[in-house]
Amino acid sequence: MIRFSEDKLKQVEEMISHYPEGKQKSALLPLLHFVQKENGGWLSSEAMDYAAELLKIAPIEVYEVATFYSMYNLQPVGKTIFEVCQTGPCMLRGSDGIVDYIYEKLGIKPGQTTADGLFTLKTVECLGACGYAPMMQLGPDYREHLTKEKIDALIAEGKAKAN
């Protein structure tokens, strides 16, 4: 059962304090990021229920948000998450080929994680960098003008970080 330490609860209180009295639901997005990080990179039902409890809102209000945004993971994920843009400009510039190449190299399709837990592949909606297509988000960073060689380097980088 997920429960935060007193120190973590103080961080949650600080987060909520940035919003007007009675409008604690406004802290939902940053709180979900925090809960996800503290829960091993994903939001279990239990973790989402805990977020609802912390904000004093109904669990469905949390589920609606967590299932809408691709930045929240609803199942365990790998240490490295490839989030490949799949919207028009990226597709026209070859994002489907990038997804296929990742499948060829790692044996995972969108929504899957490698057996060793190192990599997860996700396809996401527009990341707002159409001029750099095809592109992906890798943690907080964008990786642009993707090629097979760049994917090979990112896989090697992910493996090196895991060791």
mmCIF file of C-alpha atoms in Angstrom:
data_model
loop_
_atom_site.group_PDB
_atom_site.id
_atom_site.type_symbol
_atom_site.label_atom_id
_atom_site.label_comp_id
_atom_site.label_asym_id
_atom_site.label_seq_id
_atom_site.Cartn_x
_atom_site.Cartn_y
_atom_site.Cartn_z
ATOM 1 C CA MET A 1 0.000 0.000 0.000
ATOM 2 C CA ILE A 2 1.447 3.336 -1.043
ATOM 3 C CA ARG A 3 1.870 5.860 1.754
ATOM 4 C CA PHE A 4 4.242 8.792 1.913
ATOM 5 C CA SER A 5 6.660 9.581 4.708
ATOM 6 C CA GLU A 6 6.193 12.777 6.665
ATOM 7 C CA ASP A 7 8.850 14.433 4.499
ATOM 8 C CA LYS A 8 7.048 13.456 1.285
ATOM 9 C CA LEU A 9 3.716 14.627 2.729
ATOM 10 C CA LYS A 10 5.301 18.018 3.424
ATOM 11 C CA GLN A 11 6.335 18.172 -0.229
ATOM 12 C CA VAL A 12 2.747 17.375 -1.244
ATOM 13 C CA GLU A 13 1.424 20.092 1.084
ATOM 14 C CA GLU A 14 3.891 22.561 -0.445
ATOM 15 C CA MET A 15 2.683 21.594 -3.925
ATOM 16 C CA ILE A 16 -0.970 22.086 -2.974
ATOM 17 C CA SER A 17 -0.210 25.409 -1.236
ATOM 18 C CA HIS A 18 0.462 27.040 -4.618
ATOM 19 C CA TYR A 19 -3.263 26.926 -5.423
ATOM 20 C CA PRO A 20 -6.184 28.864 -3.883
ATOM 21 C CA GLU A 21 -8.008 27.517 -0.851
ATOM 22 C CA GLY A 22 -10.650 25.018 -1.920
ATOM 23 C CA LYS A 23 -9.029 24.564 -5.344
ATOM 24 C CA GLN A 24 -6.606 21.798 -4.348
ATOM 25 C CA LYS A 25 -7.640 19.804 -7.421
ATOM 26 C CA SER A 26 -5.524 22.263 -9.412
ATOM 27 C CA ALA A 27 -2.461 20.463 -8.022
ATOM 28 C CA LEU A 28 -3.492 17.196 -9.692
ATOM 29 C CA LEU A 29 -1.017 17.216 -12.597
ATOM 30 C CA PRO A 30 2.107 17.943 -10.551
ATOM 31 C CA LEU A 31 0.899 15.586 -7.832
ATOM 32 C CA LEU A 32 0.464 12.759 -10.351
ATOM 33 C CA HIS A 33 4.026 13.326 -11.575
ATOM 34 C CA PHE A 34 5.234 13.161 -7.975
ATOM 35 C CA VAL A 35 3.203 10.048 -7.132
ATOM 36 C CA GLN A 36 4.332 8.350 -10.354
ATOM 37 C CA LYS A 37 7.998 9.033 -9.550
ATOM 38 C CA GLU A 38 7.597 7.754 -6.000
ATOM 39 C CA ASN A 39 5.759 4.651 -7.246
ATOM 40 C CA GLY A 40 8.525 3.353 -9.495
ATOM 41 C CA GLY A 41 7.588 5.313 -12.604
ATOM 42 C CA TRP A 42 3.939 4.333 -12.959
ATOM 43 C CA LEU A 43 0.477 4.943 -11.524
ATOM 44 C CA SER A 44 -1.232 1.878 -10.131
ATOM 45 C CA SER A 45 -4.901 2.080 -9.154
ATOM 46 C CA GLU A 46 -3.738 2.220 -5.554
ATOM 47 C CA ALA A 47 -1.408 5.142 -6.321
ATOM 48 C CA MET A 48 -4.193 7.044 -8.096
ATOM 49 C CA ASP A 49 -6.560 6.398 -5.191
ATOM 50 C CA TYR A 50 -3.913 7.769 -2.838
ATOM 51 C CA ALA A 51 -3.568 10.898 -4.988
ATOM 52 C CA ALA A 52 -7.349 11.363 -4.776
ATOM 53 C CA GLU A 53 -7.193 10.957 -1.004
ATOM 54 C CA LEU A 54 -4.389 13.538 -0.728
ATOM 55 C CA LEU A 55 -6.405 16.050 -2.742
ATOM 56 C CA LYS A 56 -9.735 15.139 -1.139
ATOM 57 C CA ILE A 57 -11.363 14.438 -4.510
ATOM 58 C CA ALA A 58 -13.113 11.408 -6.012
ATOM 59 C CA PRO A 59 -10.825 8.738 -7.497
ATOM 60 C CA ILE A 60 -12.621 9.007 -10.853
ATOM 61 C CA GLU A 61 -11.374 12.604 -11.127
ATOM 62 C CA VAL A 62 -7.814 11.274 -10.938
ATOM 63 C CA TYR A 63 -8.450 8.381 -13.350
ATOM 64 C CA GLU A 64 -9.916 10.772 -15.934
ATOM 65 C CA VAL A 65 -6.727 12.826 -15.968
ATOM 66 C CA ALA A 66 -4.238 9.954 -15.685
ATOM 67 C CA THR A 67 -5.804 8.063 -18.582
ATOM 68 C CA PHE A 68 -6.007 11.139 -20.813
ATOM 69 C CA TYR A 69 -2.357 12.220 -20.795
ATOM 70 C CA SER A 70 0.397 10.035 -22.256
ATOM 71 C CA MET A 71 2.902 11.353 -19.718
ATOM 72 C CA TYR A 72 1.346 9.125 -17.060
ATOM 73 C CA ASN A 73 2.161 5.431 -17.143
ATOM 74 C CA LEU A 74 -0.640 3.098 -16.115
ATOM 75 C CA GLN A 75 1.534 -0.003 -16.035
ATOM 76 C CA PRO A 76 5.140 -0.658 -15.020
ATOM 77 C CA VAL A 77 7.654 0.786 -17.470
ATOM 78 C CA GLY A 78 11.305 0.339 -18.316
ATOM 79 C CA LYS A 79 14.123 2.539 -17.104
ATOM 80 C CA THR A 80 14.237 4.174 -20.544
ATOM 81 C CA ILE A 81 10.962 5.152 -22.204
ATOM 82 C CA PHE A 82 10.953 5.903 -25.924
ATOM 83 C CA GLU A 83 7.922 8.104 -26.610
ATOM 84 C CA VAL A 84 7.747 8.364 -30.389
ATOM 85 C CA CYS A 85 5.503 11.031 -31.900
ATOM 86 C CA GLN A 86 2.916 9.478 -34.201
ATOM 87 C CA THR A 87 1.104 12.503 -35.577
ATOM 88 C CA GLY A 88 1.043 13.603 -39.206
ATOM 89 C CA PRO A 89 4.298 15.520 -39.656
ATOM 90 C CA CYS A 90 6.340 12.874 -37.838
ATOM 91 C CA MET A 91 4.640 10.065 -39.741
ATOM 92 C CA LEU A 92 5.346 11.816 -43.037
ATOM 93 C CA ARG A 93 9.000 12.032 -42.015
ATOM 94 C CA GLY A 94 9.252 8.351 -41.014
ATOM 95 C CA SER A 95 8.166 7.857 -37.405
ATOM 96 C CA ASP A 96 6.464 4.565 -38.351
ATOM 97 C CA GLY A 97 9.828 3.322 -39.590
ATOM 98 C CA ILE A 98 11.422 4.373 -36.301
ATOM 99 C CA VAL A 99 8.798 2.427 -34.335
ATOM 100 C CA ASP A 100 9.369 -0.589 -36.605
ATOM 101 C CA TYR A 101 13.122 -0.316 -36.120
ATOM 102 C CA ILE A 102 12.781 -0.210 -32.332
ATOM 103 C CA TYR A 103 10.636 -3.351 -32.603
ATOM 104 C CA GLU A 104 13.319 -4.971 -34.761
ATOM 105 C CA LYS A 105 16.091 -4.053 -32.292
ATOM 106 C CA LEU A 106 14.295 -4.614 -28.968
ATOM 107 C CA GLY A 107 11.370 -6.888 -29.831
ATOM 108 C CA ILE A 108 8.769 -4.597 -28.283
ATOM 109 C CA LYS A 109 5.713 -2.965 -29.785
ATOM 110 C CA PRO A 110 4.091 0.245 -28.533
ATOM 111 C CA GLY A 111 2.891 -0.275 -24.970
ATOM 112 C CA GLN A 112 5.398 -3.039 -24.262
ATOM 113 C CA THR A 113 8.517 -3.262 -22.116
ATOM 114 C CA THR A 114 11.559 -5.437 -22.735
ATOM 115 C CA ALA A 115 11.820 -8.571 -20.581
ATOM 116 C CA ASP A 116 14.880 -7.127 -18.808
ATOM 117 C CA GLY A 117 12.854 -4.036 -17.798
ATOM 118 C CA LEU A 118 15.226 -1.632 -19.522
ATOM 119 C CA PHE A 119 13.091 -0.183 -22.319
ATOM 120 C CA THR A 120 9.465 0.728 -22.923
ATOM 121 C CA LEU A 121 8.100 1.908 -26.263
ATOM 122 C CA LYS A 122 5.157 4.294 -26.429
ATOM 123 C CA THR A 123 3.613 6.180 -29.306
ATOM 124 C CA VAL A 124 2.286 9.581 -28.349
ATOM 125 C CA GLU A 125 0.414 12.476 -29.861
ATOM 126 C CA CYS A 126 2.117 15.638 -31.046
ATOM 127 C CA LEU A 127 5.075 16.754 -28.966
ATOM 128 C CA GLY A 128 5.159 20.143 -30.649
ATOM 129 C CA ALA A 129 8.450 19.791 -32.521
ATOM 130 C CA CYS A 130 7.158 19.136 -36.039
ATOM 131 C CA GLY A 131 10.105 20.875 -37.684
ATOM 132 C CA TYR A 132 12.434 18.251 -36.211
ATOM 133 C CA ALA A 133 10.514 15.171 -37.299
ATOM 134 C CA PRO A 134 10.678 12.323 -36.794
ATOM 135 C CA MET A 135 11.226 12.841 -33.103
ATOM 136 C CA MET A 136 10.647 11.363 -29.682
ATOM 137 C CA GLN A 137 10.692 12.330 -26.062
ATOM 138 C CA LEU A 138 13.211 10.543 -23.899
ATOM 139 C CA GLY A 139 12.680 11.558 -20.284
ATOM 140 C CA PRO A 140 12.725 15.354 -20.186
ATOM 141 C CA ASP A 141 14.614 15.609 -23.490
ATOM 142 C CA TYR A 142 13.560 15.629 -27.134
ATOM 143 C CA ARG A 143 15.522 13.564 -29.625
ATOM 144 C CA GLU A 144 15.071 14.905 -33.123
ATOM 145 C CA HIS A 145 15.655 13.998 -36.765
ATOM 146 C CA LEU A 146 15.681 10.333 -35.739
ATOM 147 C CA THR A 147 17.532 7.751 -37.801
ATOM 148 C CA LYS A 148 18.361 4.085 -37.271
ATOM 149 C CA GLU A 149 21.857 5.119 -36.204
ATOM 150 C CA LYS A 150 20.469 7.527 -33.610
ATOM 151 C CA ILE A 151 18.165 4.791 -32.273
ATOM 152 C CA ASP A 152 21.149 2.432 -31.989
ATOM 153 C CA ALA A 153 23.000 5.100 -29.983
ATOM 154 C CA LEU A 154 19.991 5.679 -27.699
ATOM 155 C CA ILE A 155 19.676 1.946 -27.043
ATOM 156 C CA ALA A 156 23.391 1.730 -26.221
ATOM 157 C CA GLU A 157 23.033 4.783 -23.931
ATOM 158 C CA GLY A 158 20.075 3.178 -22.126
ATOM 159 C CA LYS A 159 21.987 -0.061 -21.595
ATOM 160 C CA ALA A 160 25.050 1.820 -20.334
ATOM 161 C CA LYS A 161 22.977 3.791 -17.806
ATOM 162 C CA ALA A 162 21.468 0.558 -16.497
ATOM 163 C CA ASN A 163 24.884 -0.944 -15.701
#
